[in-house]
Amino acid sequence: MQNTPTPPVAPTLAVEPPPDVDRPPEAERPRITLVRRHGVVVRLSHWFNLVCVVFLLASGLQIFNAHPRLYLGKFGADNDHAVFEIASTGSGESLRASLRIGGLSVPTTGVLGASKEDGALVERAFPTWMTLPSYHDLGAGRRWHFTFAWLLLFNGLVYMAYGVFRGHFRRDLLPSRDQLTPGHLWHEVREHARLRFAKGEEARRYNALQKLTYLLVIFVLLPAMLVTGLAMSPGGNAMVPQLLDVLGGRATARTLHFVSACSIVAFVIVHVAMVVASGLWNNLRSMITGRYAIQLEEDKQ
């Protein structure tokens, strides 16, 4: 009986599983560390300010709706020249509205001046969903407004005391000399326009644009809003009767109050946009827990 030769066995090759292309090698992964960025007082005052500003804005628009025109000078009435107004003409389905600033007029029917309520156009400067209360009630709007104005003032005083005595303004918000050079400022403007944000050691501190903007809001816009609001209050007039003369009259104070409030709203919009663009969850964590994640300098490519 002849032996049948055994066929050669092919060598077995050890096949490694394909690397996970979505996961970089350990040596290439950036190392992240959490740094302390916001103290407790800063975080609490930040969120309390947000609540106050929302209620102040909504109730302020309710007050503005009672007379949606702004003037310059000591007095302002229907027959006086307005520098800003939300006007409407006609009635029913023929109601038309416009926003006028100086000589510029923009149609705003359906948004400002004339908006839908229960399916019909009604004359109303700011729509119901933007005001507090939603229905027309000037007295209630004033009560909401004054309540949150005092809360904002109290919160601001606590924050100012913390900023001065604990060195928050000097340490965190005062721009350093190198940040204020024209070349550095222009570089930051270009980087922000391209949505490129600081990494590594540079991310440990606010950049110059942030610092200057925060200082403008804290020491100019918010005080201007409070001072002009005080000037329009009868109680404020009794305490500081010269304030109206310094501001140029009640009508001018009302206009400056509106402008400062709109400037704060514009700041909030840009601020939120930058928070989202530079890392929503990282920024939220830093304002809730105080810890901010940065990529270590030596791991930057």
mmCIF file of C-alpha atoms in Angstrom:
data_model
loop_
_atom_site.group_PDB
_atom_site.id
_atom_site.type_symbol
_atom_site.label_atom_id
_atom_site.label_comp_id
_atom_site.label_asym_id
_atom_site.label_seq_id
_atom_site.Cartn_x
_atom_site.Cartn_y
_atom_site.Cartn_z
ATOM 1 C CA MET A 1 0.000 0.000 0.000
ATOM 2 C CA GLN A 2 1.493 3.244 -1.085
ATOM 3 C CA ASN A 3 1.514 6.160 1.338
ATOM 4 C CA THR A 4 -0.283 9.254 0.053
ATOM 5 C CA PRO A 5 1.929 12.309 0.567
ATOM 6 C CA THR A 6 0.508 14.851 2.962
ATOM 7 C CA PRO A 7 -0.114 18.172 1.212
ATOM 8 C CA PRO A 8 2.027 21.027 2.540
ATOM 9 C CA VAL A 9 0.323 23.204 5.100
ATOM 10 C CA ALA A 10 0.379 26.893 4.324
ATOM 11 C CA PRO A 11 2.064 28.931 7.016
ATOM 12 C CA THR A 12 -0.363 30.789 9.272
ATOM 13 C CA LEU A 13 0.125 34.527 9.333
ATOM 14 C CA ALA A 14 -0.836 36.447 12.443
ATOM 15 C CA VAL A 15 -3.113 39.255 11.262
ATOM 16 C CA GLU A 16 -3.343 42.198 13.614
ATOM 17 C CA PRO A 17 -6.677 43.973 13.853
ATOM 18 C CA PRO A 18 -6.754 47.234 11.918
ATOM 19 C CA PRO A 19 -5.913 50.256 14.026
ATOM 20 C CA ASP A 20 -8.787 52.426 15.153
ATOM 21 C CA VAL A 21 -8.470 55.301 12.722
ATOM 22 C CA ASP A 22 -10.709 57.446 14.877
ATOM 23 C CA ARG A 23 -8.472 57.114 17.899
ATOM 24 C CA PRO A 24 -4.976 58.645 17.687
ATOM 25 C CA PRO A 25 -2.014 56.801 19.187
ATOM 26 C CA GLU A 26 -1.362 57.492 22.848
ATOM 27 C CA ALA A 27 1.704 59.585 22.088
ATOM 28 C CA GLU A 28 -0.248 61.803 19.698
ATOM 29 C CA ARG A 29 -3.232 62.457 21.937
ATOM 30 C CA PRO A 30 -3.261 65.966 23.388
ATOM 31 C CA ARG A 31 -3.061 66.040 27.154
ATOM 32 C CA ILE A 32 -5.841 68.041 28.730
ATOM 33 C CA THR A 33 -5.750 69.637 32.148
ATOM 34 C CA LEU A 34 -8.388 71.481 34.152
ATOM 35 C CA VAL A 35 -7.436 74.894 35.510
ATOM 36 C CA ARG A 36 -9.295 77.145 37.910
ATOM 37 C CA ARG A 37 -10.835 80.020 35.992
ATOM 38 C CA HIS A 38 -13.823 81.473 37.906
ATOM 39 C CA GLY A 39 -14.315 81.936 41.630
ATOM 40 C CA VAL A 40 -17.604 81.226 43.410
ATOM 41 C CA VAL A 41 -18.649 84.882 43.644
ATOM 42 C CA VAL A 42 -17.978 85.462 39.938
ATOM 43 C CA ARG A 43 -20.030 82.406 38.961
ATOM 44 C CA LEU A 44 -22.973 83.190 41.219
ATOM 45 C CA SER A 45 -23.093 86.865 40.218
ATOM 46 C CA HIS A 46 -22.841 85.909 36.539
ATOM 47 C CA TRP A 47 -25.952 83.693 36.628
ATOM 48 C CA PHE A 48 -27.840 86.105 38.891
ATOM 49 C CA ASN A 49 -27.054 88.940 36.467
ATOM 50 C CA LEU A 50 -28.428 86.841 33.623
ATOM 51 C CA VAL A 51 -31.757 86.366 35.421
ATOM 52 C CA CYS A 52 -31.982 90.061 36.292
ATOM 53 C CA VAL A 53 -31.180 91.233 32.758
ATOM 54 C CA VAL A 54 -33.823 88.935 31.232
ATOM 55 C CA PHE A 55 -36.545 90.225 33.563
ATOM 56 C CA LEU A 56 -35.384 93.832 33.177
ATOM 57 C CA LEU A 57 -35.433 93.582 29.401
ATOM 58 C CA ALA A 58 -38.900 92.010 29.224
ATOM 59 C CA SER A 59 -40.438 94.457 31.709
ATOM 60 C CA GLY A 60 -38.589 97.394 30.132
ATOM 61 C CA LEU A 61 -40.132 96.615 26.746
ATOM 62 C CA GLN A 62 -43.548 96.585 28.444
ATOM 63 C CA ILE A 63 -42.831 100.105 29.739
ATOM 64 C CA PHE A 64 -41.504 101.244 26.351
ATOM 65 C CA ASN A 65 -44.693 100.030 24.648
ATOM 66 C CA ALA A 66 -46.676 102.680 26.545
ATOM 67 C CA HIS A 67 -44.928 105.355 24.451
ATOM 68 C CA PRO A 68 -42.679 103.825 21.747
ATOM 69 C CA ARG A 69 -40.795 107.020 20.901
ATOM 70 C CA LEU A 70 -37.495 108.460 22.105
ATOM 71 C CA TYR A 71 -36.460 112.126 22.249
ATOM 72 C CA LEU A 72 -33.525 114.346 23.171
ATOM 73 C CA GLY A 73 -33.956 117.222 25.606
ATOM 74 C CA LYS A 74 -35.973 117.937 28.706
ATOM 75 C CA PHE A 75 -39.378 116.991 27.331
ATOM 76 C CA GLY A 76 -40.938 114.588 24.837
ATOM 77 C CA ALA A 77 -44.511 114.303 23.610
ATOM 78 C CA ASP A 78 -46.411 113.132 20.532
ATOM 79 C CA ASN A 79 -45.888 116.394 18.611
ATOM 80 C CA ASP A 80 -42.166 116.619 19.373
ATOM 81 C CA HIS A 81 -39.516 115.343 16.986
ATOM 82 C CA ALA A 82 -38.490 111.790 17.923
ATOM 83 C CA VAL A 83 -35.008 110.411 17.202
ATOM 84 C CA PHE A 84 -36.368 106.864 17.381
ATOM 85 C CA GLU A 85 -39.868 105.437 17.094
ATOM 86 C CA ILE A 86 -41.838 102.319 16.322
ATOM 87 C CA ALA A 87 -44.891 103.665 14.533
ATOM 88 C CA SER A 88 -47.993 102.160 12.960
ATOM 89 C CA THR A 89 -50.748 103.460 10.663
ATOM 90 C CA GLY A 90 -54.101 102.101 9.527
ATOM 91 C CA SER A 91 -56.182 99.456 11.241
ATOM 92 C CA GLY A 92 -57.198 95.812 10.880
ATOM 93 C CA GLU A 93 -55.614 94.033 7.919
ATOM 94 C CA SER A 94 -54.410 97.359 6.517
ATOM 95 C CA LEU A 95 -52.312 98.035 9.646
ATOM 96 C CA ARG A 96 -48.732 98.839 8.703
ATOM 97 C CA ALA A 97 -45.734 99.454 10.976
ATOM 98 C CA SER A 98 -42.223 100.803 10.644
ATOM 99 C CA LEU A 99 -39.131 101.473 12.717
ATOM 100 C CA ARG A 100 -37.617 104.920 12.265
ATOM 101 C CA ILE A 101 -34.171 106.089 13.374
ATOM 102 C CA GLY A 102 -33.560 109.690 12.382
ATOM 103 C CA GLY A 103 -34.365 109.885 8.687
ATOM 104 C CA LEU A 104 -34.148 106.127 8.092
ATOM 105 C CA SER A 105 -37.416 104.168 8.068
ATOM 106 C CA VAL A 106 -37.676 100.357 7.830
ATOM 107 C CA PRO A 107 -40.965 98.412 7.404
ATOM 108 C CA THR A 108 -41.533 96.097 10.370
ATOM 109 C CA THR A 109 -45.134 94.919 9.950
ATOM 110 C CA GLY A 110 -45.626 91.567 11.647
ATOM 111 C CA VAL A 111 -42.561 91.992 13.868
ATOM 112 C CA LEU A 112 -42.474 95.441 15.506
ATOM 113 C CA GLY A 113 -45.310 97.956 15.682
ATOM 114 C CA ALA A 114 -47.914 95.542 14.373
ATOM 115 C CA SER A 115 -47.849 91.873 15.356
ATOM 116 C CA LYS A 116 -50.247 88.929 15.346
ATOM 117 C CA GLU A 117 -52.451 88.254 18.364
ATOM 118 C CA ASP A 118 -55.135 85.557 18.080
ATOM 119 C CA GLY A 119 -54.623 85.544 14.322
ATOM 120 C CA ALA A 120 -55.151 89.284 13.814
ATOM 121 C CA LEU A 121 -52.719 92.195 13.439
ATOM 122 C CA VAL A 122 -52.762 94.517 16.448
ATOM 123 C CA GLU A 123 -50.920 97.750 17.153
ATOM 124 C CA ARG A 124 -48.117 96.965 19.597
ATOM 125 C CA ALA A 125 -44.498 98.186 19.512
ATOM 126 C CA PHE A 126 -42.928 94.973 20.843
ATOM 127 C CA PRO A 127 -44.908 91.697 20.520
ATOM 128 C CA THR A 128 -46.443 89.930 23.522
ATOM 129 C CA TRP A 129 -43.811 87.174 23.697
ATOM 130 C CA MET A 130 -41.101 89.769 24.390
ATOM 131 C CA THR A 131 -42.774 91.693 27.231
ATOM 132 C CA LEU A 132 -43.502 91.086 30.918
ATOM 133 C CA PRO A 133 -46.369 90.749 31.470
ATOM 134 C CA SER A 134 -47.358 89.611 27.995
ATOM 135 C CA TYR A 135 -50.593 91.637 28.054
ATOM 136 C CA HIS A 136 -50.593 95.432 28.268
ATOM 137 C CA ASP A 137 -50.133 96.458 31.917
ATOM 138 C CA LEU A 138 -47.832 99.422 32.502
ATOM 139 C CA GLY A 139 -48.159 99.266 36.296
ATOM 140 C CA ALA A 140 -47.179 95.589 36.483
ATOM 141 C CA GLY A 141 -44.302 96.186 34.074
ATOM 142 C CA ARG A 142 -42.938 98.952 36.294
ATOM 143 C CA ARG A 143 -43.173 96.811 39.424
ATOM 144 C CA TRP A 144 -41.259 93.952 37.764
ATOM 145 C CA HIS A 145 -38.716 96.426 36.405
ATOM 146 C CA PHE A 146 -38.018 98.181 39.700
ATOM 147 C CA THR A 147 -37.803 94.890 41.624
ATOM 148 C CA PHE A 148 -35.112 93.423 39.372
ATOM 149 C CA ALA A 149 -33.328 96.768 39.065
ATOM 150 C CA TRP A 150 -32.751 96.747 42.827
ATOM 151 C CA LEU A 151 -31.690 93.093 42.728
ATOM 152 C CA LEU A 152 -29.230 93.871 39.929
ATOM 153 C CA LEU A 153 -27.851 96.802 41.922
ATOM 154 C CA PHE A 154 -27.373 94.676 45.048
ATOM 155 C CA ASN A 155 -25.703 91.909 43.043
ATOM 156 C CA GLY A 156 -23.471 94.456 41.328
ATOM 157 C CA LEU A 157 -22.339 95.937 44.652
ATOM 158 C CA VAL A 158 -21.396 92.478 45.946
ATOM 159 C CA TYR A 159 -19.468 91.755 42.748
ATOM 160 C CA MET A 160 -17.702 95.140 42.842
ATOM 161 C CA ALA A 161 -16.656 94.608 46.474
ATOM 162 C CA TYR A 162 -15.308 91.157 45.587
ATOM 163 C CA GLY A 163 -13.517 92.492 42.511
ATOM 164 C CA VAL A 164 -11.755 95.233 44.488
ATOM 165 C CA PHE A 165 -10.927 93.504 47.780
ATOM 166 C CA ARG A 166 -10.074 90.070 46.368
ATOM 167 C CA GLY A 167 -8.098 91.437 43.415
ATOM 168 C CA HIS A 168 -10.388 89.999 40.724
ATOM 169 C CA PHE A 169 -10.310 93.159 38.594
ATOM 170 C CA ARG A 170 -6.549 93.588 38.844
ATOM 171 C CA ARG A 171 -5.730 89.881 38.446
ATOM 172 C CA ASP A 172 -8.271 88.738 35.846
ATOM 173 C CA LEU A 173 -9.644 91.780 33.982
ATOM 174 C CA LEU A 174 -6.887 94.381 33.823
ATOM 175 C CA PRO A 175 -5.067 93.942 30.480
ATOM 176 C CA SER A 176 -1.320 93.469 30.726
ATOM 177 C CA ARG A 177 1.030 95.778 28.862
ATOM 178 C CA ASP A 178 1.846 93.169 26.213
ATOM 179 C CA GLN A 179 -1.880 92.657 25.523
ATOM 180 C CA LEU A 180 -2.439 96.355 24.778
ATOM 181 C CA THR A 181 0.111 96.777 22.010
ATOM 182 C CA PRO A 182 -1.499 97.668 18.650
ATOM 183 C CA GLY A 183 0.048 94.615 17.001
ATOM 184 C CA HIS A 184 -1.328 92.234 19.618
ATOM 185 C CA LEU A 185 -4.802 93.810 19.540
ATOM 186 C CA TRP A 186 -4.956 93.611 15.745
ATOM 187 C CA HIS A 187 -3.810 89.980 15.910
ATOM 188 C CA GLU A 188 -6.650 89.161 18.318
ATOM 189 C CA VAL A 189 -9.202 90.904 16.116
ATOM 190 C CA ARG A 190 -8.098 88.849 13.115
ATOM 191 C CA GLU A 191 -8.059 85.598 15.104
ATOM 192 C CA HIS A 192 -11.565 86.222 16.447
ATOM 193 C CA ALA A 193 -12.839 87.052 12.977
ATOM 194 C CA ARG A 194 -11.518 83.653 11.832
ATOM 195 C CA LEU A 195 -12.965 81.947 14.942
ATOM 196 C CA ARG A 196 -9.512 80.909 16.091
ATOM 197 C CA PHE A 197 -9.233 80.922 19.857
ATOM 198 C CA ALA A 198 -6.344 80.732 22.328
ATOM 199 C CA LYS A 199 -4.861 77.345 23.240
ATOM 200 C CA GLY A 200 -2.432 76.151 25.874
ATOM 201 C CA GLU A 201 -0.981 78.715 28.274
ATOM 202 C CA GLU A 202 -2.711 81.591 26.477
ATOM 203 C CA ALA A 203 -6.082 80.047 27.337
ATOM 204 C CA ARG A 204 -5.374 80.357 31.067
ATOM 205 C CA ARG A 205 -6.266 84.057 30.973
ATOM 206 C CA TYR A 206 -8.800 86.228 29.205
ATOM 207 C CA ASN A 207 -7.545 87.782 25.995
ATOM 208 C CA ALA A 208 -7.369 91.567 25.592
ATOM 209 C CA LEU A 209 -10.665 91.847 23.684
ATOM 210 C CA GLN A 210 -12.479 89.939 26.425
ATOM 211 C CA LYS A 211 -10.945 92.046 29.177
ATOM 212 C CA LEU A 212 -11.694 95.370 27.496
ATOM 213 C CA THR A 213 -15.262 94.314 26.684
ATOM 214 C CA TYR A 214 -15.969 93.085 30.218
ATOM 215 C CA LEU A 215 -14.551 96.299 31.692
ATOM 216 C CA LEU A 216 -16.725 98.348 29.330
ATOM 217 C CA VAL A 217 -19.855 96.473 30.412
ATOM 218 C CA ILE A 218 -19.019 96.506 34.145
ATOM 219 C CA PHE A 219 -17.829 100.103 34.477
ATOM 220 C CA VAL A 220 -19.700 101.923 31.672
ATOM 221 C CA LEU A 221 -22.832 100.225 30.305
ATOM 222 C CA LEU A 222 -24.308 98.796 33.518
ATOM 223 C CA PRO A 223 -23.681 101.985 35.546
ATOM 224 C CA ALA A 224 -25.113 104.068 32.671
ATOM 225 C CA MET A 225 -28.255 101.953 32.647
ATOM 226 C CA LEU A 226 -28.662 102.263 36.421
ATOM 227 C CA VAL A 227 -27.944 106.014 36.545
ATOM 228 C CA THR A 228 -30.320 106.864 33.689
ATOM 229 C CA GLY A 229 -32.986 104.661 35.246
ATOM 230 C CA LEU A 230 -32.535 106.457 38.558
ATOM 231 C CA ALA A 231 -32.853 109.810 36.773
ATOM 232 C CA MET A 232 -36.292 108.835 35.431
ATOM 233 C CA SER A 233 -37.539 107.738 38.856
ATOM 234 C CA PRO A 234 -39.399 110.342 41.002
ATOM 235 C CA GLY A 235 -37.640 108.886 44.044
ATOM 236 C CA GLY A 236 -34.305 109.303 42.304
ATOM 237 C CA ASN A 237 -35.158 112.902 41.419
ATOM 238 C CA ALA A 238 -35.907 113.585 45.083
ATOM 239 C CA MET A 239 -32.588 112.110 46.207
ATOM 240 C CA VAL A 240 -30.406 113.614 43.449
ATOM 241 C CA PRO A 241 -32.338 116.503 41.822
ATOM 242 C CA GLN A 242 -29.265 117.625 39.827
ATOM 243 C CA LEU A 243 -29.020 114.315 37.976
ATOM 244 C CA LEU A 244 -31.620 115.214 35.328
ATOM 245 C CA ASP A 245 -29.815 118.458 34.530
ATOM 246 C CA VAL A 246 -26.492 116.623 34.167
ATOM 247 C CA LEU A 247 -28.065 114.135 31.744
ATOM 248 C CA GLY A 248 -29.857 116.832 29.731
ATOM 249 C CA GLY A 249 -33.434 116.199 30.797
ATOM 250 C CA ARG A 250 -35.842 113.324 31.363
ATOM 251 C CA ALA A 251 -36.352 112.664 27.638
ATOM 252 C CA THR A 252 -32.609 112.381 27.062
ATOM 253 C CA ALA A 253 -32.235 110.132 30.117
ATOM 254 C CA ARG A 254 -34.902 107.795 28.703
ATOM 255 C CA THR A 255 -33.098 107.649 25.352
ATOM 256 C CA LEU A 256 -29.715 106.970 26.987
ATOM 257 C CA HIS A 257 -31.354 104.288 29.138
ATOM 258 C CA PHE A 258 -32.711 102.583 26.015
ATOM 259 C CA VAL A 259 -29.354 102.840 24.203
ATOM 260 C CA SER A 260 -27.399 101.381 27.133
ATOM 261 C CA ALA A 261 -29.916 98.527 27.464
ATOM 262 C CA CYS A 262 -29.652 97.753 23.733
ATOM 263 C CA SER A 263 -25.854 97.801 24.007
ATOM 264 C CA ILE A 264 -25.998 95.238 26.812
ATOM 265 C CA VAL A 265 -28.308 93.052 24.715
ATOM 266 C CA ALA A 266 -25.832 93.289 21.817
ATOM 267 C CA PHE A 267 -23.003 92.290 24.167
ATOM 268 C CA VAL A 268 -24.994 89.268 25.395
ATOM 269 C CA ILE A 269 -25.679 88.113 21.819
ATOM 270 C CA VAL A 270 -22.003 88.350 20.807
ATOM 271 C CA HIS A 271 -20.912 86.816 24.120
ATOM 272 C CA VAL A 272 -23.164 83.780 23.656
ATOM 273 C CA ALA A 273 -22.006 83.374 20.045
ATOM 274 C CA MET A 274 -18.351 83.379 21.140
ATOM 275 C CA VAL A 275 -19.095 80.918 23.960
ATOM 276 C CA VAL A 276 -20.630 78.491 21.471
ATOM 277 C CA ALA A 277 -17.869 78.969 18.877
ATOM 278 C CA SER A 278 -14.992 78.520 21.350
ATOM 279 C CA GLY A 279 -16.432 75.429 23.068
ATOM 280 C CA LEU A 280 -19.906 75.466 24.589
ATOM 281 C CA TRP A 281 -19.506 72.675 27.171
ATOM 282 C CA ASN A 282 -16.052 73.747 28.264
ATOM 283 C CA ASN A 283 -17.221 77.322 28.843
ATOM 284 C CA LEU A 284 -20.384 76.205 30.621
ATOM 285 C CA ARG A 285 -18.381 73.935 32.902
ATOM 286 C CA SER A 286 -16.038 76.781 33.783
ATOM 287 C CA MET A 287 -18.974 79.013 34.752
ATOM 288 C CA ILE A 288 -20.661 76.232 36.765
ATOM 289 C CA THR A 289 -17.762 74.414 38.434
ATOM 290 C CA GLY A 290 -15.025 77.014 37.935
ATOM 291 C CA ARG A 291 -12.801 74.559 36.039
ATOM 292 C CA TYR A 292 -11.715 75.180 32.453
ATOM 293 C CA ALA A 293 -10.056 72.546 30.248
ATOM 294 C CA ILE A 294 -6.966 73.532 28.276
ATOM 295 C CA GLN A 295 -4.554 71.622 26.065
ATOM 296 C CA LEU A 296 -1.064 71.579 27.520
ATOM 297 C CA GLU A 297 1.410 73.791 25.690
ATOM 298 C CA GLU A 298 3.923 71.029 24.977
ATOM 299 C CA ASP A 299 1.276 68.973 23.128
ATOM 300 C CA LYS A 300 0.366 71.641 20.617
ATOM 301 C CA GLN A 301 1.242 70.807 17.011
#
